[in-house]
Coordinates of C-alpha atoms in Angstrom, one line a residue:
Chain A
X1 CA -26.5 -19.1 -0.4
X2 CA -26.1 -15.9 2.1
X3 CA -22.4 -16.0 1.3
X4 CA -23.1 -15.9 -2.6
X5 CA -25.5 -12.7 -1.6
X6 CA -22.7 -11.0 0.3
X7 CA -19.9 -11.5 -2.3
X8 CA -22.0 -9.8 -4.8
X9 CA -22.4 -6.7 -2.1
X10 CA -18.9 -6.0 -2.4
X11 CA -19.3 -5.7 -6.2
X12 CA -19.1 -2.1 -5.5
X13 CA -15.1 -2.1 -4.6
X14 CA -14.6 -5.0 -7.5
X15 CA -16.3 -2.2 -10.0
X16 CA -12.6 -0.8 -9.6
X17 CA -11.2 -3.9 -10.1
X18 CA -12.8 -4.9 -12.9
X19 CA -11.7 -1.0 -14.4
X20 CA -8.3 -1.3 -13.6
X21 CA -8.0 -4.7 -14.6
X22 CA -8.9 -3.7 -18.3
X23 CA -7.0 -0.8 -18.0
X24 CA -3.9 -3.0 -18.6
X25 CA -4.9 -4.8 -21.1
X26 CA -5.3 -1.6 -23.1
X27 CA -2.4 0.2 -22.3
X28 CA -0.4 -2.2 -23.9
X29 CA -1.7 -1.1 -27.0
X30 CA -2.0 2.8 -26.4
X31 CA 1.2 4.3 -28.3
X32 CA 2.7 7.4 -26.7
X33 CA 2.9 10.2 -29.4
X34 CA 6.1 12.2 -29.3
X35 CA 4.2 15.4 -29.9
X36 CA 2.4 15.2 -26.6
X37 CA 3.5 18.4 -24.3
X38 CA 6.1 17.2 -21.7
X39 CA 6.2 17.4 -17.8
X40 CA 7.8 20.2 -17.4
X41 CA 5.3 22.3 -20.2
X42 CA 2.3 20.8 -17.8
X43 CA 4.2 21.7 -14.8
X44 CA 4.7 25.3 -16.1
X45 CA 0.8 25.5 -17.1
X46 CA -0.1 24.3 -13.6
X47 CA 2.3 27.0 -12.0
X48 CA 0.9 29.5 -13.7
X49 CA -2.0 29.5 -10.9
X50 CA -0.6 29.5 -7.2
X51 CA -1.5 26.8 -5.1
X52 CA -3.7 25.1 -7.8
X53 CA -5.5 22.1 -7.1
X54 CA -6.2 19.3 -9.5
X55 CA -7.5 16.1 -9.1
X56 CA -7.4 13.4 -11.2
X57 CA -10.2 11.1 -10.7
X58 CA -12.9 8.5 -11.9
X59 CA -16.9 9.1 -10.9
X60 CA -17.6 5.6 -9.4
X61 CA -13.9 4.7 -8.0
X62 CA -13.9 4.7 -4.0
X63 CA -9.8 5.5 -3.8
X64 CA -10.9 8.8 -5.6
X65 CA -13.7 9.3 -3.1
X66 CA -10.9 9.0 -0.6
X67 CA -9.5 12.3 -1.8
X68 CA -12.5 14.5 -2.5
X69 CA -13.8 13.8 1.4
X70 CA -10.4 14.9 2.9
X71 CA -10.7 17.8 0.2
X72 CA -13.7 19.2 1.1
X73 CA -13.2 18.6 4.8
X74 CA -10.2 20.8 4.8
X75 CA -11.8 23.4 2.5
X76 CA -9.6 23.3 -0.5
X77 CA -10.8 24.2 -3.1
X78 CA -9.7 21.6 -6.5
X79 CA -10.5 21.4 -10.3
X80 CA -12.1 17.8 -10.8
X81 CA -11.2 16.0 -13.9
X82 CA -12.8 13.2 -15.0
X83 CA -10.7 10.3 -16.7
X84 CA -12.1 7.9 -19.4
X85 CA -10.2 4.8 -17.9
X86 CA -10.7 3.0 -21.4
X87 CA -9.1 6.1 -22.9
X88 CA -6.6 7.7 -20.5
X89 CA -5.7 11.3 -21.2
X90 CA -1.8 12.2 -21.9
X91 CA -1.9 14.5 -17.9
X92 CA -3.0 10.9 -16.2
X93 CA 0.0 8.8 -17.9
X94 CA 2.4 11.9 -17.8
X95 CA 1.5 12.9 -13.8
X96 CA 1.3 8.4 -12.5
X97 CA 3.8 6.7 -15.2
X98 CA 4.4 4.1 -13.1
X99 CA 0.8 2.8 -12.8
X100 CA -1.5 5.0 -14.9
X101 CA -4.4 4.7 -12.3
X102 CA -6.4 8.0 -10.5
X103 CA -6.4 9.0 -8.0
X104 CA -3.9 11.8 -9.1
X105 CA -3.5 15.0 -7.3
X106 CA -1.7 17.7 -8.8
X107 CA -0.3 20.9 -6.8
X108 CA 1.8 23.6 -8.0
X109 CA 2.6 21.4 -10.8
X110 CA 3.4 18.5 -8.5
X111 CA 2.0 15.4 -9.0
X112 CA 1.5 12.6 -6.2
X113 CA -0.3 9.3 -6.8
X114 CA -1.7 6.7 -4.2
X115 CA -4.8 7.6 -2.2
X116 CA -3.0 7.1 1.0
X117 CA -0.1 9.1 0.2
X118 CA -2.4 11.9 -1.1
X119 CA -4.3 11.9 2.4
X120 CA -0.9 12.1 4.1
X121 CA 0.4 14.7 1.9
X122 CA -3.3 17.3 2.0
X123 CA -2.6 16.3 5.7
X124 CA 0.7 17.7 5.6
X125 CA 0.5 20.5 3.2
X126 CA -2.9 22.3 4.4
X127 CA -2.3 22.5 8.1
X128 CA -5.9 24.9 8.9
X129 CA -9.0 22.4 9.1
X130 CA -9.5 19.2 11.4
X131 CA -6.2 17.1 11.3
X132 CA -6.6 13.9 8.5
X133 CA -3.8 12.1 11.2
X134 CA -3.7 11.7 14.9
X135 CA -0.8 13.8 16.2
X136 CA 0.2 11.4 18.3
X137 CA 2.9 8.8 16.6
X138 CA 1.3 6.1 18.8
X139 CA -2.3 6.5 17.7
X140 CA -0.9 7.4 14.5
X141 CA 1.0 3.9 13.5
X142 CA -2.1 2.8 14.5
X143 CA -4.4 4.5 11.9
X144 CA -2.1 3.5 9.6
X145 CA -1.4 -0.6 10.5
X146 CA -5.4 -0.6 10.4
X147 CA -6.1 1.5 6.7
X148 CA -3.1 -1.0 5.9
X149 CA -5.0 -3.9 6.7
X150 CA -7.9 -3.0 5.0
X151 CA -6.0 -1.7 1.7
X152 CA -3.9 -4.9 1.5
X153 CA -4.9 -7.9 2.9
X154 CA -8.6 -7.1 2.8
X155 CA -8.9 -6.3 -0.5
X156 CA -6.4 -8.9 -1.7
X157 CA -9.6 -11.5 -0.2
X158 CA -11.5 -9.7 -2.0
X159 CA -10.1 -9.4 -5.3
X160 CA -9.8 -13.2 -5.2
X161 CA -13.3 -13.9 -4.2
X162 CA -14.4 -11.6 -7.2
X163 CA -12.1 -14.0 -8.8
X164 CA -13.1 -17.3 -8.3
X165 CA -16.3 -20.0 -8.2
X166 CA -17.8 -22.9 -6.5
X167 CA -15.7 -24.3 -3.9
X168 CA -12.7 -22.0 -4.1
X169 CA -14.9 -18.8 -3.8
X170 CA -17.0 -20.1 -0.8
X171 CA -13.3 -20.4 0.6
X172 CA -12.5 -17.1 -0.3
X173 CA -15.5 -15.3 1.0
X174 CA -14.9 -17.0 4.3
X175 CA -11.5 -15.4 4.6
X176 CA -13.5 -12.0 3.5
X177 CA -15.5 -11.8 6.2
X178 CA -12.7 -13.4 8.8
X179 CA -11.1 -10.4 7.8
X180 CA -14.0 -8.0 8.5
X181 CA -14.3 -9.7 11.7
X182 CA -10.8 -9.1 12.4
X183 CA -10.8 -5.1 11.7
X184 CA -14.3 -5.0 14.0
X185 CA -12.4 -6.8 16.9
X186 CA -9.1 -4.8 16.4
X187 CA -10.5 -1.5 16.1
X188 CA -12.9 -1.4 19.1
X189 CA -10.6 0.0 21.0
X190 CA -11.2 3.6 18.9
X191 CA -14.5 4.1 20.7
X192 CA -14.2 3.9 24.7
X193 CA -17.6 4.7 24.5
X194 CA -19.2 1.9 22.2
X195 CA -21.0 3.6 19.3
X196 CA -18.7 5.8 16.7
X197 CA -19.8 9.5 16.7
X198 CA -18.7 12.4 14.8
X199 CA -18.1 15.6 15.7
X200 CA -18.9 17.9 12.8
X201 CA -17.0 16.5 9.7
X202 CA -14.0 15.3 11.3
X203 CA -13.7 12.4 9.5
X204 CA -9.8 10.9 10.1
X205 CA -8.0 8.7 8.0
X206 CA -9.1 5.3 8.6
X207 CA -12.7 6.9 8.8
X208 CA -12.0 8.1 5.2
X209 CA -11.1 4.6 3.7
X210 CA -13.9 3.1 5.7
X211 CA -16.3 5.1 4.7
X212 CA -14.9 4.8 0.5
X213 CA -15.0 1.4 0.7
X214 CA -18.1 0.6 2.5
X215 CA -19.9 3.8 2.5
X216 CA -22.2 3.3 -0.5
X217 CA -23.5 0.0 0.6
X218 CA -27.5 0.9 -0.3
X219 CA -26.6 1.3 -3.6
X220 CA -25.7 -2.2 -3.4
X221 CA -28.7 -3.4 -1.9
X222 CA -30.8 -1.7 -4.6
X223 CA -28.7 -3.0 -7.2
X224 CA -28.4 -6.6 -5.7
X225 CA -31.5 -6.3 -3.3
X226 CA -29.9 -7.4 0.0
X227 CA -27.9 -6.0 2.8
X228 CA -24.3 -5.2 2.3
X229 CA -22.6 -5.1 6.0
X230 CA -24.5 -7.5 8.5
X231 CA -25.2 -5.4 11.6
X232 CA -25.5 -8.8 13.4
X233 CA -22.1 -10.0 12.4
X234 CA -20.1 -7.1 12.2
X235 CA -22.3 -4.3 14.8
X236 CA -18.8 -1.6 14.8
X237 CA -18.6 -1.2 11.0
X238 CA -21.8 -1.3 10.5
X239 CA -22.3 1.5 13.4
X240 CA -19.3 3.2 12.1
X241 CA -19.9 3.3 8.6
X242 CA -24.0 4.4 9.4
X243 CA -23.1 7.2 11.0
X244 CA -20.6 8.6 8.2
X245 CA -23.2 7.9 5.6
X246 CA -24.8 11.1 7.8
X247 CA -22.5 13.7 7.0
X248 CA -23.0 15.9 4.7
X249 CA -19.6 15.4 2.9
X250 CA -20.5 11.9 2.8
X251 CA -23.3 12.4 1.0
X252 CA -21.9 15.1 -1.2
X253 CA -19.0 12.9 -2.4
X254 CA -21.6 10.0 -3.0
X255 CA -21.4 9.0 -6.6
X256 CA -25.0 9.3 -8.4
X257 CA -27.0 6.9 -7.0
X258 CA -28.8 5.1 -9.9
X259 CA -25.8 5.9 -12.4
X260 CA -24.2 3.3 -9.5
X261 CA -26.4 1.0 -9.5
X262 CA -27.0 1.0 -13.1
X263 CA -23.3 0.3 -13.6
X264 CA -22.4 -2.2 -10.8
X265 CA -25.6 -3.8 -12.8
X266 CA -23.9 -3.3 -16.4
X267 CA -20.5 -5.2 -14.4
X268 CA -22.3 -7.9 -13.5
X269 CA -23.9 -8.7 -16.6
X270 CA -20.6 -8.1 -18.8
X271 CA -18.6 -10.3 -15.8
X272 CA -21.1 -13.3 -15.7
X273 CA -19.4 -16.1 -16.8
Chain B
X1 CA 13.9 8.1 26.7
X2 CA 11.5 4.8 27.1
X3 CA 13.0 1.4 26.0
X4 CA 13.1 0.3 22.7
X5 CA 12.9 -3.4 21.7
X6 CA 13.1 -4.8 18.3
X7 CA 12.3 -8.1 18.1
X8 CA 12.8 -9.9 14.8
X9 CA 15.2 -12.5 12.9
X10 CA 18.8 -12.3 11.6
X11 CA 17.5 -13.3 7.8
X12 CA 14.6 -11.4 7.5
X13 CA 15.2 -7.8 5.2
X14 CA 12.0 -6.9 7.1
X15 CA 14.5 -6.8 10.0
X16 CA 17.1 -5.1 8.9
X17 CA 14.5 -2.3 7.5
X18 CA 14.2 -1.6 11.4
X19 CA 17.5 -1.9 12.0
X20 CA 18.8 0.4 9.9
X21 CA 16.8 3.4 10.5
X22 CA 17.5 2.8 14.2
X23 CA 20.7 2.9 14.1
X24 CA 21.1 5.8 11.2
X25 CA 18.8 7.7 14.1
X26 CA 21.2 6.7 16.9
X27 CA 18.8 5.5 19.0
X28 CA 19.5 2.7 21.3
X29 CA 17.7 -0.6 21.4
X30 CA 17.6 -4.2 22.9
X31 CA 17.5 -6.6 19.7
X32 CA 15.3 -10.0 20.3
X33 CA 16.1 -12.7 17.9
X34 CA 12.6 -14.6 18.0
X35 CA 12.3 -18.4 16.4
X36 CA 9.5 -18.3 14.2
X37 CA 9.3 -21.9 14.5
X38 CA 8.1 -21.8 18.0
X39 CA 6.6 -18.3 18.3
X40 CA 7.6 -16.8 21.5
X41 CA 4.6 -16.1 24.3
X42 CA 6.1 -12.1 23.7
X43 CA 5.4 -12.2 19.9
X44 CA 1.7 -13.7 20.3
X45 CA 1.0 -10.8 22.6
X46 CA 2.3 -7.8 20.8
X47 CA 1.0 -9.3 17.5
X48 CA -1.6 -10.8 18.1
X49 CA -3.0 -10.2 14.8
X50 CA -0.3 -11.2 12.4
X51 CA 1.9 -13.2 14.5
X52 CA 4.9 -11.9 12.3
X53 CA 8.6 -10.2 13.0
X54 CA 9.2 -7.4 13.1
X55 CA 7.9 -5.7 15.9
X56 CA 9.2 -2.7 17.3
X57 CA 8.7 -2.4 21.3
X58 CA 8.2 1.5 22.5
X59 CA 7.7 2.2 26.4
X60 CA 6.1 -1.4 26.2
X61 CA 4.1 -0.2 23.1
X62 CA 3.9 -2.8 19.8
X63 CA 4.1 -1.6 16.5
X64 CA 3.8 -3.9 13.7
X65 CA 4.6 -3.8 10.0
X66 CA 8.0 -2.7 9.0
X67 CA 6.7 0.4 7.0
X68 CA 4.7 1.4 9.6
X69 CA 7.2 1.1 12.3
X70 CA 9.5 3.4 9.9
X71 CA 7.2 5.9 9.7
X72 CA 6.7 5.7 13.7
X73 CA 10.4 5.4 13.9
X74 CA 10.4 9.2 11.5
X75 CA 7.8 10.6 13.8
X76 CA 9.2 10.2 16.9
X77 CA 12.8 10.5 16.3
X78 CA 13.4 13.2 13.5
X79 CA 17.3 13.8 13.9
X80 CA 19.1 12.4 10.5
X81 CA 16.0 12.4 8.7
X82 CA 14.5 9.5 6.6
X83 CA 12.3 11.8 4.7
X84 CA 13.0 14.9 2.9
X85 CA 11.3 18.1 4.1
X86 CA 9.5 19.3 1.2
X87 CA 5.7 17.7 1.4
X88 CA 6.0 16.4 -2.6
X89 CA 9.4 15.1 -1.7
X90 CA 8.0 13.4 1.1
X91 CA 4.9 11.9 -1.0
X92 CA 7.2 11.0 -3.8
X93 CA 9.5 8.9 -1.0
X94 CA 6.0 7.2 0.7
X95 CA 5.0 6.3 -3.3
X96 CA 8.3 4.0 -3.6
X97 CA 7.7 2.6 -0.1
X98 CA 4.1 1.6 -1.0
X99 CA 5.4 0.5 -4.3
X100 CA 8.3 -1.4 -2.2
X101 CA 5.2 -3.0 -0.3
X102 CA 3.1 -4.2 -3.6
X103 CA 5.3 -4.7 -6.1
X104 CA 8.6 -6.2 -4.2
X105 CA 7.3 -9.4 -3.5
X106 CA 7.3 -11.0 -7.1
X107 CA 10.7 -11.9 -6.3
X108 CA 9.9 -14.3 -3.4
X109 CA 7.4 -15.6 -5.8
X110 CA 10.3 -16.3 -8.0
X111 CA 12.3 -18.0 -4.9
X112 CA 9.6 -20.3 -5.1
X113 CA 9.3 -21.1 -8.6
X114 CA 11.6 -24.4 -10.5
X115 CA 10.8 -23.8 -13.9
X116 CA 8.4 -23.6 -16.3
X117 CA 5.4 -20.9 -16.9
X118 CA 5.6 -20.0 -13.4
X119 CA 9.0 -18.8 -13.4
X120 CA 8.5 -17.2 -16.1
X121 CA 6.1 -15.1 -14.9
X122 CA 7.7 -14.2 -11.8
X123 CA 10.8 -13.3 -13.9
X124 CA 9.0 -11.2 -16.1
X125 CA 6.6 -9.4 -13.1
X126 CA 10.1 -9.3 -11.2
X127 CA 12.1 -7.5 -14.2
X128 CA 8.4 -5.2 -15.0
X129 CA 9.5 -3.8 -11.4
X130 CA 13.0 -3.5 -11.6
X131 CA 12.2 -1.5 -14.8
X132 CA 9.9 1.1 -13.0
X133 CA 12.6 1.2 -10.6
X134 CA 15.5 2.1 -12.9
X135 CA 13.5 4.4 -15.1
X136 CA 10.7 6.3 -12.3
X137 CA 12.5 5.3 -9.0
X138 CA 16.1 5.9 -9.3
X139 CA 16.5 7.5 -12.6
X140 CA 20.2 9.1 -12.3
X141 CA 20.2 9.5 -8.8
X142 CA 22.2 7.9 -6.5
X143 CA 20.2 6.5 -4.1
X144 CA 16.6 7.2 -3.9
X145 CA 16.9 10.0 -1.2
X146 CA 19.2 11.2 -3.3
X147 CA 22.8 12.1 -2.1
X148 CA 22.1 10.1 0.8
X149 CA 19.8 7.5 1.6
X150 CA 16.5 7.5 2.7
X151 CA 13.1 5.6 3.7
X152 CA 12.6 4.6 -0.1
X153 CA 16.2 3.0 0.0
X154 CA 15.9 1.4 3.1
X155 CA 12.8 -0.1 2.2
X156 CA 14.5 -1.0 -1.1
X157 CA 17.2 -3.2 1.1
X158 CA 16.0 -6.6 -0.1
X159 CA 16.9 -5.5 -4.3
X160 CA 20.4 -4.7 -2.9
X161 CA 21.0 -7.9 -0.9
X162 CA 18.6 -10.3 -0.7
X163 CA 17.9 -10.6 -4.4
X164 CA 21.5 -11.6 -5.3
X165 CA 20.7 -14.7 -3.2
X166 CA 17.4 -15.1 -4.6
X167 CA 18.8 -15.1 -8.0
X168 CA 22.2 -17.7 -7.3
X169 CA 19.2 -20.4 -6.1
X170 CA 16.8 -20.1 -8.8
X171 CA 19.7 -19.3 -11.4
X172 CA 18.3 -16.5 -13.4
X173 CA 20.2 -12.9 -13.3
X174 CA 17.9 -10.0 -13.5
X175 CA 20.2 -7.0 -12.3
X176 CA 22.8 -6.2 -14.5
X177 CA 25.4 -3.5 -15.3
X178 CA 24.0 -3.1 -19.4
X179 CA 20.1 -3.8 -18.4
X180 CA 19.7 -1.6 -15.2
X181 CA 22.7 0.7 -15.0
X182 CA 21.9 3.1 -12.2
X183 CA 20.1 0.3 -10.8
X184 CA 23.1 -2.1 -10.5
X185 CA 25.2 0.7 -9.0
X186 CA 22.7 2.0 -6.6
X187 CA 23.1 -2.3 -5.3
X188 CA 26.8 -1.2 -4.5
X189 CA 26.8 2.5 -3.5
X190 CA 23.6 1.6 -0.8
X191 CA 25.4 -1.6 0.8
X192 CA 28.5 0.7 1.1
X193 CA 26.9 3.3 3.4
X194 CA 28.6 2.3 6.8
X195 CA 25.3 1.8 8.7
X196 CA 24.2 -0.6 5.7
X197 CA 27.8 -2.4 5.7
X198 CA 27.9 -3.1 9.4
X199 CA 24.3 -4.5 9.5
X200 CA 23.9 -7.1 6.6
X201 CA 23.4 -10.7 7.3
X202 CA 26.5 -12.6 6.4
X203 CA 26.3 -13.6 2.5
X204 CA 27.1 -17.4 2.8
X205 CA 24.4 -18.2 5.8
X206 CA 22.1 -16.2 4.7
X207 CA 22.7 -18.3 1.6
X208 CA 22.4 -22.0 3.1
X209 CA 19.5 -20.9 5.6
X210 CA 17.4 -19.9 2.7
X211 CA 18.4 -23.0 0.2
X212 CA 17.4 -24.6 3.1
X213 CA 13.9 -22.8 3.2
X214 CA 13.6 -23.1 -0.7
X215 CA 14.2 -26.7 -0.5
X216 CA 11.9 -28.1 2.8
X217 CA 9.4 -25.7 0.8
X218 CA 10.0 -27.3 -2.8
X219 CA 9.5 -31.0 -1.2
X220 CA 6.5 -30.0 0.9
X221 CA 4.9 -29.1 -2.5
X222 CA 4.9 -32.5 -3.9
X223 CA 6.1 -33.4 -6.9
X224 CA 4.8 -32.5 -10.6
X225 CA 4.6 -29.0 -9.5

């Protein structure tokens, strides 16, 4: 029965799921009017204001959150737009062809897609401001094996737990949180001193997914009433992702909290089979 | 300079991936074929985790996951570069190497498939990417660096070689000259590159070792599947 309670605490990353999901369905039907301004018009638009910042986003998606944290940490300053997933605007399908999802950051006209590759570019591009990477190539590979983990096999559990019942989904769920004990026991080695602590804001990248993908974990207990990331079982995340939730642009980058919980509710009753 | 080790296998594009920048880089390395049938004490310890090839060895260092270890390889050895300079460039190149990491594997899924609904889908997911390839990835380049290749075509190495094999066993074609022009041409121009040419696995072994693999897997599935 606790394993039931904890898959439905991860609803929060399956709300993107269940989005993106749809998303395909309907794109099959959107038609792509000839009239609609091309690339280059956009491009020329964008240009028109050096250094201008967009990003492309969703309120409740945590890749999206990824983006505005390492945003705001550096101190750039962006344009937020909001996308209508159900609806996608002719910029979103124009600036990610390929797979029509936000994030999308645009720069000087330039579009780049993948919250990843967006942290590693504003890590690249904006070189003031605490570093998004280690500079180190060691520690680096690291950072990046580890948000790897947890972007691929991690979330691959849990899109198939979200997907199944009965017996294949108490299976799945055990492979969830095998894989959450994996990530606690590979990453100790971050913190020689035990407890994660943050200097300031500088939040780094595997800090940044972390914090997107678990960070808004009371919303989930309000909506679900019960606790999303077992101190007991998993003590470093739970540490980890704690003291992020103190930051200010943490909290600043949280979406509403009962517009959250209100639509992870809204999910839930349109998902139940 | 510390001592590099790559340890992997002689079929594996995940290999080669390493291989290849390595050598385009110049930098000298001691290659370790490993037997995945009975993991070596070596692999268990410097992945730990994933128990998989390949692993690149720095100054006794493990890094794991071919993409990674390209991006490690970039970082600490930037002569002949794998990535352009320009920061969009560079996130444009990472995009097709994530893609190359998501979207690539629908054609192992179609190594495994006989027939029937299954293949189908793994044809149609398979030819969806080799689509977004052609039309977003390549476009009328020659390779995806552009005049010369990159980390995009390097972690593109399995459409060039591998799949050809992939597609003789199953016997389905999905590149072709009149479906995926620049596509079909890139398959030549990259395994022409001298780097690329001298490090390929030979075509007919690589060919029985993975009939092999597609058939011990096919019986160990039972039948009616």
């Amino acid at each position: 029965m606790k394993e039931n309670f904890l898959f439905h605490n991860y609803c929060y990353v399956s709300v993107c799921f269940f989005l993106s999901d749809r998303q395909v369905e309907r794109d099959v039907t959107t038609s792509y009017k000839s009239s609609t301004p091309t690339i280059e018009k956009l491009r020329k638009k964008e240009m028109g204001e050096e250094n201008k910042v967009t990003l492309y986003g969703m309120w409740a998606s945590p890749f999206v959150r990824r983006v505005e944290i390492a945003l705001k940490i550096k101190g750039i300053p962006y344009e937020y737009v909001e996308e209508d997933l159900r609806n996608k605007s002719q910029f979103l399908l124009q600036y990610n062809p390929v797979h029509k999802k936000v994030p999308v950051l645009v720069h000087n006209g330039n579009p780049i897609a993948e919250s990843l590759i967006i942290l590693e570019y504003i890590n690249e591009t904006w070189k003031n401001g605490p570093k998004i990477l280690p500079e180190d190539p060691f520690e680096r590979a690291k950072v990046r094996f580890w948000a790897d983990f947890l972007q691929q096999q991690f979330l691959d559990s849990l899109r198939s737990a979200t997907k199944s019942s009965g017996e294949a989904h108490e299976k799945a769920m055990k492979d969830v949180f095998e894989k959450l004990t994996v990530f606690e026991e590979g990453t100790e080695g971050f913190f020689p001193n035990g407890t994660p602590h943050f200097e300031g804001e500088n939040l780094g990248f595997l800090d940044i997914v972390l914090c997107s993908l678990f960070g808004s974990h009371k919303v989930g207990e309000e909506a679900l009433a019960m606790k999303i990331i077992d101190p007991e079982r998993h003590p470093l995340i739970h540490s980890w992702v704690t003291a992020m939730n103190e930051l200010p642009v943490v909290k600043e980058t949280l979406p509403p909290h009962d517009k959250m919980v209100s639509f992870i509710q809204s999910l839930r009753g349109n998902s139940l089979d | 300079m510390e001592e590099v080790k790559l340890i992997g296998t002689w079929p594996s594009p995940f290999s080669y991936r390493v291989i290849w920048a390595l050598k385009l880089k110049g930098i000298p390395y001691e290659y370790i074929e490993e037997d995945l049938s009975n993991k070596s004490p070596m692999l268990l310890q410097y992945n730990p985790l994933h128990k998989k090839i390949p692993v690149l060895v720095h100054g006794g260092k493990p890094i794991c996951e071919s993409a990674v270890i390209l991006q490690y390889i970039e970082d600490v050895w930037p002569q002949n570069p794998l990535l352009p300079n320009d920061p969009h460039e560079r996130a444009v190149a990472r995009f097709w190497v994530q893609f190359a990491e998501n979207k690539v594997p629908c054609i192992w899924r179609l190594f495994r498939t006989t027939g029937g609904e299954e293949q189908e889908k793994a044809k149609k997911e398979s030819m969806e990417m080799l689509r977004a390839l052609e039309e977003h990835g390549l476009r009328d380049k020659k390779f995806f660096g552009g005049d010369k290749i990159g980390i995009a075509d390097i972690a593109f190495g399995q459409v060039a070689h591998w799949l050809e094999m992939i597609e003789d066993l199953v016997g389905v074609k999905l590149i072709e000259a009149h479906t995926f022009p620049h596509l079909h041409a890139w398959t030549k121009n990259f395994k022409q590159v001298p780097i690329i040419k001298e490090n390929l696995p030979d075509y007919g072994e690589m060919l029985m070792y993975f009939k092999r693999a597609r058939d011990n897997f096919l019986a160990s599935r039972g039948p009616g599947m």
